[in-house]
Amino acid sequence: MTATGSSAEKSDGDLLAAHAGGDPQAFSELVRRHRDRMWAVALRTLRDPDEAADALQEAFISAFRAAGSFRGQSQVTTWLHRIVVNACLDRMRRRQVRPTSPLPEEGPGEPAVPRDAIADRETHLAVGEALAQLPPDQRATVVLVDVQGYSVTETAQLLGVAEGTVKSRCARGRTKLAILLGHLRNPDVVRGVPPGVVTASHHRGRHHRGEGR
Amino acid sequence: MTNRAGPPDPVLPLDLLADLHAGVLDEQLAAGLRAQVRTDPRAREVLAALDATLADLRALPAPVIPGDVAARLDPTLAAAVRPEAPVADLASRRRRTGWGGIGLLVAAAAAAVVGVVALGAGPLETAGSPRAERPALALSGSDVGDGLDDALGAVDLGPLSQPAALRACLDANGIPPLGEPLGAREVTLDGRPGVLLVLPTGEIAQFRLLVVGPSCGPGTPSLLADDIVGR
């Protein structure tokens, strides 16, 4: 086994193939490459660090065992993300995960912040708490698109839903968050339906036709 | 607060504005709405609020995986391929679901899939789907290892199909409960009928191959071959 020295230059796909072919180091390298991003997704989605750690373990074990079923139709990262997100969603659905303690944004693992960033930190805490209020599917979607910065297309692929669904979930999730975070102070004010302009049902109809393209 | 004075002008519905903001709407509808939004300060406020929300979300610091969590990932994966405790846990869970000894085999075999490929021994078998009836695999005493590919992940126990019969045979051969087979295949060894059992050794990609005769049972090891292969 002398192949490990070159693993740094191997693509994710090469590593997965090497793992399926018996290279005992290949999967470890994949884990090293992606664990931070996967951790971010798991932590932001589940919020509870213990839950996130368990979900991540579960997900990597699933990926480890399922490597032989990876067919290369998608990116390895997309495939891994899907496994991680599914592990998180499963957990959220199985036992209504509630935030038990505030997420230590400044704890180990968080980048050091300057002392004058206390206000930022409070905002981050508030954002984390607000995210936790969203239903699982919405939260996972908002985390992927708005926090992790994945495109709507990528997110749709890894969640296995239509792009229109991703956008709708973002729209609903952001609205709730805007209210929870105090950016939208008087939601009642804007609830009125303008006569003769456009109605909700009208817009829904358009929306679904738009999605079909 | 519920009875506050309504706004003098009708405004766009919040959900519609959020859809506009998130790009849900088709371009024609969106363009019309944008024109309306320009003349509607409340609608602009809503869009600004959604922008501020996005900015908050994007500003969340990226967490770096804590060292202890990272450290737990690799050992867990290592344990996942070792036929020791984790497999036993999985196996006992499966056993409770009513699969009996076969469930145990299947669970263990699932964990051993990596072992198969580690030997470079052909395509991944999906453990858990016992194969259709096949003729006994012919092996010679000098090449028992040839049966590994065929037996790993297979649940072809022949005369040992009953969990109690299998356990009794394993007991007779001194195999402890945690050493349950990872696969089994009816064979003929130099023409004598028997069952090839693939047993874990505690080493990744290394297996103990036991061939026992049909009379293997309580107090009767009926051992025809005992080999270590792999690595």
Coordinates of C-alpha atoms in Angstrom, one line a residue:
Chain A
M1 CA 0.0 0.0 0.0
T2 CA 2.1 2.8 -1.2
A3 CA -0.7 4.8 -2.8
T4 CA -1.5 7.0 0.2
G5 CA 1.3 9.4 -0.5
S6 CA -0.5 10.7 -3.6
S7 CA -4.0 10.9 -2.0
A8 CA -3.6 14.7 -1.8
E9 CA -3.8 15.0 -5.5
K10 CA -6.6 12.5 -6.0
S11 CA -10.1 13.6 -6.7
D12 CA -12.9 12.7 -4.4
G13 CA -14.1 10.3 -7.0
D14 CA -10.6 8.6 -7.1
L15 CA -10.6 8.3 -3.4
L16 CA -14.0 6.8 -3.2
A17 CA -13.0 4.3 -5.9
A18 CA -9.8 3.5 -4.1
H19 CA -11.8 2.9 -0.9
A20 CA -14.2 0.6 -2.7
G21 CA -11.1 -1.1 -4.2
G22 CA -9.7 -1.8 -0.7
D23 CA -7.4 1.2 0.0
P24 CA -7.7 1.5 3.8
Q25 CA -6.5 5.1 3.8
A26 CA -8.7 6.5 1.1
F27 CA -11.9 6.9 3.1
S28 CA -10.0 8.6 5.9
E29 CA -8.7 11.1 3.5
L30 CA -12.2 11.8 2.2
V31 CA -13.4 12.3 5.8
R32 CA -10.5 14.7 6.5
R33 CA -11.4 16.7 3.4
H34 CA -15.0 17.1 4.1
R35 CA -15.6 16.8 7.8
D36 CA -15.5 20.6 8.4
R37 CA -18.2 21.4 5.8
M38 CA -20.3 18.4 6.9
W39 CA -19.9 19.4 10.5
A40 CA -21.1 22.9 9.7
V41 CA -24.2 21.5 7.9
A42 CA -24.9 19.1 10.8
L43 CA -24.4 21.6 13.5
R44 CA -26.4 24.3 11.8
T45 CA -29.2 21.9 11.0
L46 CA -29.4 20.1 14.4
R47 CA -27.9 22.9 16.5
D48 CA -27.1 20.5 19.3
P49 CA -23.4 19.7 19.1
D50 CA -23.9 16.2 20.5
E51 CA -26.7 15.4 18.1
A52 CA -24.6 16.8 15.3
A53 CA -21.6 14.7 16.2
D54 CA -23.8 11.6 16.3
A55 CA -25.4 12.4 13.0
L56 CA -22.1 13.0 11.4
Q57 CA -20.7 9.7 12.7
E58 CA -23.8 7.9 11.5
A59 CA -23.5 9.6 8.1
F60 CA -19.9 8.8 7.6
I61 CA -20.4 5.1 8.5
S62 CA -23.3 5.0 6.0
A63 CA -21.1 6.5 3.4
F64 CA -18.3 4.2 4.3
R65 CA -20.5 1.2 3.8
A66 CA -22.4 2.5 0.8
A67 CA -19.3 3.6 -1.1
G68 CA -19.8 0.7 -3.5
S69 CA -23.2 2.0 -4.5
F70 CA -21.9 5.4 -5.5
R71 CA -22.3 5.5 -9.3
G72 CA -20.7 8.8 -10.1
Q73 CA -23.9 10.4 -11.4
S74 CA -23.4 13.1 -8.9
Q75 CA -20.4 14.8 -7.2
V76 CA -19.0 12.9 -4.2
T77 CA -19.6 16.0 -2.1
T78 CA -23.2 16.1 -3.2
W79 CA -23.5 12.5 -2.3
L80 CA -21.9 13.0 1.1
H81 CA -24.0 16.0 1.8
R82 CA -27.1 14.1 1.0
I83 CA -26.2 11.4 3.4
V84 CA -25.3 13.9 6.1
V85 CA -28.5 16.0 5.6
N86 CA -30.6 12.8 5.6
A87 CA -29.0 11.7 8.8
C88 CA -29.8 15.1 10.3
L89 CA -33.4 15.1 9.0
D90 CA -33.9 11.6 10.3
R91 CA -32.8 12.7 13.7
M92 CA -35.0 15.7 13.8
R93 CA -38.0 13.8 12.7
R94 CA -37.4 10.9 15.1
R95 CA -37.1 12.9 18.2
Q96 CA -38.2 16.5 18.0
V97 CA -34.8 18.0 18.5
R98 CA -35.0 21.1 20.7
P99 CA -32.2 23.4 21.4
T100 CA -31.3 22.6 25.0
S101 CA -28.5 25.0 25.4
P102 CA -27.3 27.9 23.4
L103 CA -24.7 27.0 20.8
P104 CA -21.3 28.2 22.0
E105 CA -20.5 30.3 18.9
E106 CA -17.2 31.2 20.5
G107 CA -16.3 27.8 21.9
P108 CA -13.6 25.6 20.6
G109 CA -14.0 25.2 16.9
E110 CA -15.3 28.6 16.3
P111 CA -12.9 31.2 14.8
A112 CA -11.6 33.6 17.4
V113 CA -13.5 36.8 17.4
P114 CA -12.3 40.2 18.5
R115 CA -13.6 41.5 21.8
D116 CA -15.6 44.2 20.2
A117 CA -17.6 41.7 18.3
I118 CA -19.8 40.9 21.3
A119 CA -22.8 42.4 19.5
D120 CA -22.1 40.2 16.5
R121 CA -21.9 37.2 18.8
E122 CA -25.3 38.0 20.2
T123 CA -26.7 38.4 16.7
H124 CA -25.2 35.0 15.8
L125 CA -26.8 33.4 18.9
A126 CA -30.1 35.0 18.0
V127 CA -29.8 33.7 14.4
G128 CA -29.0 30.2 15.6
E129 CA -32.0 30.2 17.9
A130 CA -34.3 31.6 15.2
L131 CA -33.1 28.9 12.8
A132 CA -34.0 26.3 15.4
Q133 CA -37.6 27.4 15.2
L134 CA -38.0 26.4 11.6
P135 CA -39.5 23.1 10.6
P136 CA -36.8 20.5 9.6
D137 CA -37.1 20.7 5.8
Q138 CA -37.2 24.4 5.8
R139 CA -34.3 24.6 8.2
A140 CA -32.1 22.2 6.3
T141 CA -32.8 24.2 3.1
V142 CA -32.1 27.6 4.6
V143 CA -28.9 26.2 6.2
L144 CA -27.7 24.9 2.9
V145 CA -28.5 27.9 0.7
D146 CA -28.2 30.9 3.0
V147 CA -25.7 29.8 5.6
Q148 CA -23.5 27.4 3.7
G149 CA -23.9 29.2 0.4
Y150 CA -24.8 26.3 -1.9
S151 CA -26.7 27.1 -5.1
V152 CA -30.3 26.4 -5.4
T153 CA -29.5 23.8 -8.0
E154 CA -26.9 22.0 -5.8
T155 CA -29.3 22.1 -2.8
A156 CA -32.1 20.7 -4.9
Q157 CA -29.9 17.8 -6.0
L158 CA -28.7 17.0 -2.6
L159 CA -32.1 17.2 -1.0
G160 CA -33.7 15.4 -3.8
V161 CA -36.4 18.0 -4.4
A162 CA -37.3 20.4 -7.2
E163 CA -35.5 23.7 -7.5
G164 CA -38.8 25.5 -7.0
T165 CA -39.3 23.7 -3.7
V166 CA -35.9 24.9 -2.6
K167 CA -36.8 28.4 -3.4
S168 CA -40.2 28.2 -1.8
R169 CA -38.7 26.8 1.4
C170 CA -36.2 29.6 1.4
A171 CA -38.9 32.2 0.9
R172 CA -41.0 30.8 3.8
G173 CA -38.0 30.2 6.1
R174 CA -36.5 33.7 5.5
T175 CA -39.9 35.3 6.2
K176 CA -40.2 33.5 9.5
L177 CA -36.6 34.4 10.4
A178 CA -37.1 38.0 9.4
I179 CA -40.0 38.2 11.9
L180 CA -38.1 36.2 14.6
L181 CA -35.0 38.4 14.2
G182 CA -37.0 41.6 14.4
H183 CA -36.3 42.8 10.9
L184 CA -39.9 42.5 10.0
R185 CA -41.7 44.1 12.9
N186 CA -45.2 44.4 11.7
P187 CA -46.0 41.5 9.6
D188 CA -49.7 42.2 10.0
V189 CA -49.3 45.4 8.1
V190 CA -48.3 43.7 4.9
R191 CA -50.8 40.8 5.1
G192 CA -53.5 42.6 3.1
V193 CA -54.2 41.4 -0.4
P194 CA -54.2 44.2 -2.9
P195 CA -57.4 44.3 -4.8
G196 CA -57.1 43.7 -8.5
V197 CA -53.3 43.3 -8.4
V198 CA -52.4 39.8 -7.8
T199 CA -54.0 37.2 -5.6
A200 CA -52.3 34.4 -3.7
S201 CA -54.0 31.8 -5.8
H202 CA -53.0 33.5 -9.0
H203 CA -49.4 33.6 -7.9
R204 CA -49.5 30.0 -6.8
G205 CA -50.7 29.0 -10.2
R206 CA -47.9 30.8 -11.9
H207 CA -45.5 29.4 -9.5
H208 CA -46.3 25.8 -10.3
R209 CA -46.2 26.3 -14.0
G210 CA -42.9 28.0 -13.5
E211 CA -41.6 25.0 -11.5
G212 CA -42.4 22.6 -14.3
R213 CA -39.9 24.0 -16.7
Chain B
M1 CA -52.1 45.7 19.1
T2 CA -54.5 43.7 17.0
N3 CA -56.7 46.6 16.3
R4 CA -54.1 49.0 15.0
A5 CA -55.0 51.2 12.1
G6 CA -54.5 49.5 8.8
P7 CA -52.2 51.0 6.2
P8 CA -53.9 53.6 4.0
D9 CA -52.8 51.8 0.8
P10 CA -53.1 48.2 0.0
V11 CA -49.7 46.5 0.0
L12 CA -48.4 43.3 -1.5
P13 CA -48.8 40.1 0.5
L14 CA -45.8 39.1 2.5
D15 CA -45.6 35.6 1.0
L16 CA -45.7 37.1 -2.5
L17 CA -42.9 39.5 -1.6
A18 CA -40.9 36.7 -0.1
D19 CA -41.4 34.6 -3.2
L20 CA -40.2 37.6 -5.3
H21 CA -37.2 37.9 -3.1
A22 CA -36.3 34.2 -3.3
G23 CA -36.7 34.0 -7.1
V24 CA -39.7 31.7 -6.9
L25 CA -41.8 33.7 -9.4
D26 CA -41.5 33.6 -13.2
E27 CA -39.8 36.6 -14.7
Q28 CA -42.9 38.2 -16.2
L29 CA -44.7 38.3 -12.9
A30 CA -41.5 39.3 -11.0
A31 CA -40.9 42.2 -13.3
G32 CA -44.5 43.5 -12.8
L33 CA -44.1 43.2 -9.0
R34 CA -40.8 44.9 -9.0
A35 CA -42.4 47.9 -10.7
Q36 CA -45.1 47.9 -8.0
V37 CA -42.5 47.6 -5.2
R38 CA -40.7 50.7 -6.4
T39 CA -43.8 52.8 -5.5
D40 CA -44.6 50.9 -2.3
P41 CA -42.4 51.9 0.7
R42 CA -43.9 49.0 2.8
A43 CA -43.0 46.5 0.2
R44 CA -39.5 47.9 0.0
E45 CA -39.3 47.6 3.8
V46 CA -40.2 43.9 3.5
L47 CA -37.5 43.3 0.9
A48 CA -35.0 45.1 3.0
A49 CA -35.9 43.0 6.0
L50 CA -35.4 39.8 4.0
D51 CA -32.1 41.2 2.8
A52 CA -31.1 41.9 6.4
T53 CA -32.1 38.3 7.3
L54 CA -30.0 36.9 4.5
A55 CA -27.0 39.0 5.7
D56 CA -27.4 37.6 9.2
L57 CA -27.5 34.1 7.9
R58 CA -24.4 34.6 5.7
A59 CA -22.5 36.2 8.6
L60 CA -22.8 33.1 10.8
P61 CA -19.3 32.0 11.4
A62 CA -18.4 28.7 9.9
P63 CA -17.9 26.2 12.7
V64 CA -14.7 24.1 12.6
I65 CA -15.3 20.6 13.7
P66 CA -14.2 20.2 17.3
G67 CA -11.1 18.0 17.8
D68 CA -12.9 15.4 19.8
V69 CA -15.7 15.0 17.2
A70 CA -13.1 14.7 14.4
A71 CA -11.2 12.1 16.5
R72 CA -14.4 10.1 16.9
L73 CA -15.0 9.8 13.2
D74 CA -12.0 7.8 12.2
P75 CA -12.0 5.3 15.1
T76 CA -15.7 4.8 14.5
L77 CA -15.1 4.0 10.9
A78 CA -12.3 1.6 11.9
A79 CA -14.6 -0.1 14.4
A80 CA -17.3 -0.4 11.7
V81 CA -15.2 -2.8 9.8
R82 CA -13.9 -4.8 12.7
P83 CA -16.1 -7.7 13.6
E84 CA -16.0 -6.9 17.3
A85 CA -18.3 -4.9 19.5
P86 CA -20.2 -2.7 17.1
V87 CA -21.1 -5.6 14.9
A88 CA -22.2 -7.6 17.9
D89 CA -24.4 -4.7 18.9
L90 CA -25.9 -4.4 15.4
A91 CA -26.3 -8.2 15.3
S92 CA -28.1 -8.4 18.6
R93 CA -30.4 -5.6 17.5
R94 CA -31.2 -7.5 14.3
R95 CA -31.6 -10.7 16.2
R96 CA -34.4 -9.1 18.2
T97 CA -36.2 -8.3 15.1
G98 CA -36.8 -12.0 14.5
W99 CA -34.2 -12.8 11.9
G100 CA -32.5 -15.2 14.3
G101 CA -29.1 -16.5 13.4
I102 CA -29.5 -15.5 9.8
G103 CA -30.0 -11.9 10.8
L104 CA -26.8 -12.2 12.7
L105 CA -25.0 -13.5 9.7
V106 CA -26.4 -10.8 7.5
A107 CA -25.5 -8.0 9.9
A108 CA -22.0 -9.3 10.3
A109 CA -21.7 -9.7 6.6
A110 CA -22.7 -6.2 6.0
A111 CA -19.9 -5.1 8.1
A112 CA -17.5 -7.4 6.3
V113 CA -18.2 -6.0 2.9
V114 CA -15.2 -3.9 3.2
G115 CA -13.2 -7.0 3.9
V116 CA -14.2 -8.4 0.6
V117 CA -13.1 -5.5 -1.4
A118 CA -10.0 -5.1 0.7
L119 CA -8.9 -8.4 -0.7
G120 CA -9.5 -7.1 -4.2
A121 CA -11.9 -10.0 -4.5
G122 CA -14.3 -8.8 -7.1
P123 CA -17.5 -6.8 -7.0
L124 CA -19.3 -5.8 -3.8
E125 CA -21.8 -8.3 -2.6
T126 CA -24.9 -6.8 -1.2
A127 CA -25.2 -8.8 1.9
G128 CA -28.7 -9.6 3.1
S129 CA -30.1 -11.2 0.0
P130 CA -29.5 -14.9 0.3
R131 CA -28.8 -16.3 -3.1
A132 CA -30.9 -18.7 -5.0
E133 CA -30.1 -22.4 -4.5
R134 CA -26.8 -23.3 -6.0
P135 CA -24.9 -26.4 -6.2
A136 CA -22.3 -27.0 -3.5
L137 CA -19.0 -25.3 -4.3
A138 CA -16.3 -27.7 -5.0
L139 CA -13.1 -27.0 -3.1
S140 CA -9.9 -28.8 -2.5
G141 CA -8.2 -29.1 0.9
S142 CA -5.2 -27.2 -0.4
D143 CA -7.2 -24.2 -1.6
V144 CA -10.0 -23.6 0.9
G145 CA -9.4 -19.9 0.4
D146 CA -10.9 -20.1 -3.1
G147 CA -14.3 -20.4 -1.4
L148 CA -14.0 -17.0 0.4
D149 CA -15.5 -14.9 -2.4
D150 CA -18.4 -17.1 -2.8
A151 CA -19.1 -17.6 0.9
L152 CA -18.6 -14.0 2.2
G153 CA -22.0 -12.5 2.7
A154 CA -23.8 -15.6 1.5
V155 CA -26.2 -17.3 3.9
D156 CA -26.1 -20.8 2.5
L157 CA -25.9 -22.9 5.7
G158 CA -27.3 -26.2 4.4
P159 CA -27.6 -28.6 7.3
L160 CA -26.8 -25.7 9.8
S161 CA -29.6 -23.5 8.7
Q162 CA -31.3 -23.6 12.1
P163 CA -29.7 -21.0 14.4
A164 CA -29.5 -23.6 17.2
A165 CA -27.7 -26.1 15.0
L166 CA -25.3 -23.5 13.8
R167 CA -24.5 -22.3 17.3
A168 CA -24.0 -25.9 18.5
C169 CA -21.6 -26.6 15.7
L170 CA -19.7 -23.4 16.4
D171 CA -19.6 -24.3 20.1
A172 CA -18.2 -27.7 19.3
N173 CA -15.5 -25.9 17.4
G174 CA -14.7 -23.5 20.2
I175 CA -16.0 -20.4 18.3
P176 CA -17.2 -17.8 20.8
P177 CA -20.6 -16.1 20.3
L178 CA -18.9 -12.9 19.0
G179 CA -17.2 -14.9 16.3
E180 CA -20.4 -15.5 14.4
P181 CA -19.8 -16.3 10.7
L182 CA -19.6 -13.5 8.1
G183 CA -20.8 -15.8 5.4
A184 CA -21.5 -19.5 4.7
R185 CA -21.6 -21.7 1.7
E186 CA -22.3 -25.3 1.1
V187 CA -19.2 -26.9 -0.3
T188 CA -17.6 -30.2 -1.1
L189 CA -14.1 -30.5 0.1
D190 CA -12.2 -33.0 -1.8
G191 CA -15.5 -34.5 -2.6
R192 CA -16.8 -34.6 1.0
P193 CA -19.9 -32.5 1.6
G194 CA -19.6 -29.7 4.2
V195 CA -20.3 -26.1 5.0
L196 CA -17.7 -23.4 4.6
L197 CA -18.0 -20.8 7.4
V198 CA -16.2 -17.5 7.1
L199 CA -15.3 -16.2 10.5
P200 CA -13.8 -12.9 11.6
T201 CA -10.3 -12.8 13.0
G202 CA -10.4 -9.4 14.5
E203 CA -8.1 -8.2 11.7
I204 CA -9.4 -6.2 8.8
A205 CA -9.4 -8.2 5.6
Q206 CA -8.4 -11.4 7.3
F207 CA -10.7 -14.3 7.8
R208 CA -10.7 -17.7 9.3
L209 CA -12.3 -20.3 7.0
L210 CA -13.8 -23.3 8.6
V211 CA -15.2 -26.3 6.7
V212 CA -17.3 -28.6 8.8
G213 CA -19.1 -31.7 7.8
P214 CA -22.9 -32.2 7.9
S215 CA -22.7 -34.0 11.3
C216 CA -21.2 -30.9 13.0
G217 CA -23.3 -30.4 16.2
P218 CA -23.2 -30.7 19.9
G219 CA -19.9 -32.3 20.9
T220 CA -19.1 -33.1 17.3
P221 CA -16.8 -30.6 15.6
S222 CA -16.7 -32.6 12.4
L223 CA -13.9 -30.3 11.3
L224 CA -12.7 -30.8 7.7
A225 CA -10.5 -27.7 7.3
D226 CA -9.4 -24.6 9.3
D227 CA -7.5 -21.9 7.4
I228 CA -6.6 -18.2 7.8
V229 CA -6.7 -16.2 4.6
G230 CA -6.2 -12.6 3.7
R231 CA -3.6 -9.9 4.5

